[in-house]
Amino acid sequence: MKVLLLSAVLGLLYAGHGEAQLLLKPFSGKWKTHYIAASNKDKITEGGPFHVYVRHVEFHANNTVDIDFYVKSDGECVKKQVTGVKQKFFVYQVEYAGQNEGRILHLSRNAIIVSIHNVDEEGKETVFVAIIGKRDRISYLDNWKFKKETEDRGIPEENIVNFSDNDDCPKE
């Protein structure tokens, strides 16, 4: 299985644009938010637009990705879906709470780490790093990579929110 995963990742590095998107297809499926870090913590605290509980990610051959998630509004879970349009290798443009450029930083069988550069409706910029996982816990290595990416972007450790401990939205 590790050889298959390694082959897919190496294939992503060398494949053309269309083939690369198809190679992401195995990463489609059920996911859940574990941690999100933000340069502006208000965006990821409960009630903030990026306090999101991811449920499903679907990569499509037409260079798009659909992400299903919940946000909390007045304590209630509200289902949302966004579609990202591929701009270049591992980079997607998404409209949600402003304009977003999402970049896949790391893929493993059980985790995806992304960075997001958001420019909200008022023009305020926020940088996020998020890790979603297939299981209830993420591996030590994936967690280390998440913290390294957060640190590399200058986001302080106190701006990391743990979503695993307070996820009470529908599991689907």
C-alpha positions as MATLAB code, in Angstrom:
seq = 'MKVLLLSAVLGLLYAGHGEAQLLLKPFSGKWKTHYIAASNKDKITEGGPFHVYVRHVEFHANNTVDIDFYVKSDGECVKKQVTGVKQKFFVYQVEYAGQNEGRILHLSRNAIIVSIHNVDEEGKETVFVAIIGKRDRISYLDNWKFKKETEDRGIPEENIVNFSDNDDCPKE';
ca = [
       0.000    0.000    0.000;
       2.849    2.401    0.815;
       4.392    1.685   -2.601;
       1.062    2.492   -4.251;
       0.758    5.756   -2.323;
       4.356    6.699   -3.124;
       3.764    5.922   -6.801;
       0.691    8.162   -6.823;
       2.548   11.038   -5.180;
       5.517   10.691   -7.535;
       3.111   10.527  -10.432;
       1.592   13.811   -9.259;
       4.991   15.443   -9.426;
       5.543   14.462  -13.051;
       2.052   14.296  -14.499;
       0.390   16.883  -16.683;
      -2.385   19.064  -15.331;
      -5.301   16.762  -16.222;
      -3.567   13.604  -15.107;
      -2.491   15.208  -11.819;
      -6.107   16.024  -10.977;
      -7.110   12.428  -11.704;
      -4.325   11.187   -9.446;
      -5.887   13.200   -6.599;
      -9.111   11.195   -6.979;
      -7.981    8.540   -4.412;
      -7.870   11.333   -1.820;
     -11.593   11.983   -2.312;
     -13.872   10.834    0.472;
     -14.786   11.424    4.086;
     -12.487   13.729    6.051;
     -12.672   15.614    9.331;
     -11.045   18.782   10.613;
      -8.390   18.267   13.282;
      -6.609   21.627   13.626;
      -6.703   25.039   11.988;
      -4.180   27.805   12.652;
      -4.757   31.401   11.571;
      -2.892   34.678   11.558;
      -6.221   36.203   12.729;
      -7.619   33.826   15.360;
     -11.070   35.490   15.296;
     -11.661   33.868   11.888;
     -11.396   30.343   13.378;
     -13.087   30.738   16.766;
     -16.695   29.584   17.067;
     -18.883   31.919   15.041;
     -15.984   32.818   12.752;
     -16.338   32.006    9.040;
     -13.435   29.523    9.093;
     -14.532   27.620   12.200;
     -15.305   24.744    9.832;
     -15.908   21.053   10.338;
     -14.947   19.365    7.054;
     -16.924   16.249    6.161;
     -16.170   15.390    2.520;
     -13.658   16.310   -0.171;
     -14.199   15.307   -3.800;
     -11.573   15.859   -6.501;
     -13.030   15.940  -10.029;
     -11.440   15.330  -13.435;
     -12.585   18.800  -14.586;
      -9.954   20.473  -12.349;
     -12.333   21.287   -9.508;
     -12.663   20.116   -5.926;
     -15.856   20.155   -3.840;
     -15.604   20.518   -0.077;
     -18.589   19.817    2.188;
     -18.412   21.183    5.715;
     -20.350   22.626    8.626;
     -20.030   26.011   10.318;
     -21.728   26.957   13.554;
     -24.154   29.848   13.601;
     -25.656   30.653   17.021;
     -24.574   27.200   18.214;
     -26.320   25.419   15.318;
     -24.443   23.425   12.655;
     -25.107   24.817    9.178;
     -24.092   22.728    6.164;
     -22.052   24.423    3.425;
     -20.316   23.426    0.211;
     -17.662   25.251   -1.774;
     -16.039   24.453   -5.090;
     -12.383   25.149   -5.722;
     -11.102   25.698   -9.247;
      -7.587   24.525   -9.974;
      -5.228   27.396  -10.844;
      -1.992   25.432  -11.015;
      -0.453   22.316   -9.522;
      -1.997   21.816   -6.028;
      -3.422   25.383   -5.960;
      -7.158   26.135   -5.975;
      -9.183   29.347   -6.048;
     -12.282   29.313   -3.817;
     -14.926   31.950   -3.114;
     -15.984   31.764    0.526;
     -15.972   34.639    3.031;
     -13.975   36.515    0.409;
     -11.398   35.258   -2.073;
      -9.193   32.299   -1.134;
      -6.154   30.664   -2.618;
      -5.755   27.187   -1.168;
      -2.535   25.238   -1.603;
      -2.121   21.550   -0.785;
       1.103   21.319    1.220;
       1.093   17.658    2.246;
      -0.818   14.503    1.362;
      -0.707   11.205    3.165;
      -3.083    8.289    3.239;
      -4.736    9.693    6.360;
      -4.100   13.467    6.304;
      -4.136   16.529    4.090;
      -2.440   19.774    5.100;
      -3.420   22.954    3.264;
      -2.550   26.616    3.489;
      -5.149   29.217    2.613;
      -4.619   32.878    1.857;
      -7.930   34.692    2.419;
      -8.798   38.239    1.455;
     -12.171   39.021    3.030;
     -14.851   41.430    1.843;
     -13.142   44.345    3.644;
      -9.773   43.533    2.065;
      -8.256   42.095    5.272;
      -5.792   39.264    4.642;
      -5.559   36.136    6.784;
      -3.277   33.131    6.422;
      -4.527   29.719    7.546;
      -2.958   26.285    7.850;
      -5.345   23.370    8.325;
      -5.007   19.639    8.750;
      -7.855   17.249    8.027;
      -7.734   13.524    8.623;
      -9.468   10.282    7.771;
      -9.322    8.967   11.343;
     -10.097   10.276   14.813;
      -6.402   10.918   15.442;
      -3.594   12.112   13.201;
      -0.144   10.586   13.208;
       2.800   12.121   15.018;
       4.507   12.790   11.667;
       1.467   14.506   10.113;
       1.009   16.585   13.284;
       4.688   17.575   13.217;
       4.369   18.636    9.554;
       1.277   20.705   10.379;
       3.066   22.511   13.217;
       6.122   23.111   11.002;
       3.973   24.624    8.229;
       2.225   26.810   10.810;
       5.536   27.979   12.234;
       6.954   28.620    8.729;
       4.051   31.010    8.076;
       4.638   32.929   11.312;
       1.409   31.809   12.975;
       1.883   31.564   16.755;
       1.036   28.308   18.525;
      -1.709   30.040   20.547;
      -3.529   30.650   17.243;
      -4.059   26.913   16.668;
      -7.586   25.650   17.356;
      -8.261   21.966   18.035;
     -11.464   20.962   16.217;
     -11.403   17.277   17.198;
     -12.337   18.022   20.790;
     -15.450   20.109   20.072;
     -16.886   18.585   16.885;
     -20.571   17.973   17.559;
     -21.879   18.553   14.027;
     -23.459   15.648   12.108;
     -20.940   12.995   11.073;
     -22.702   12.066    7.807;
];
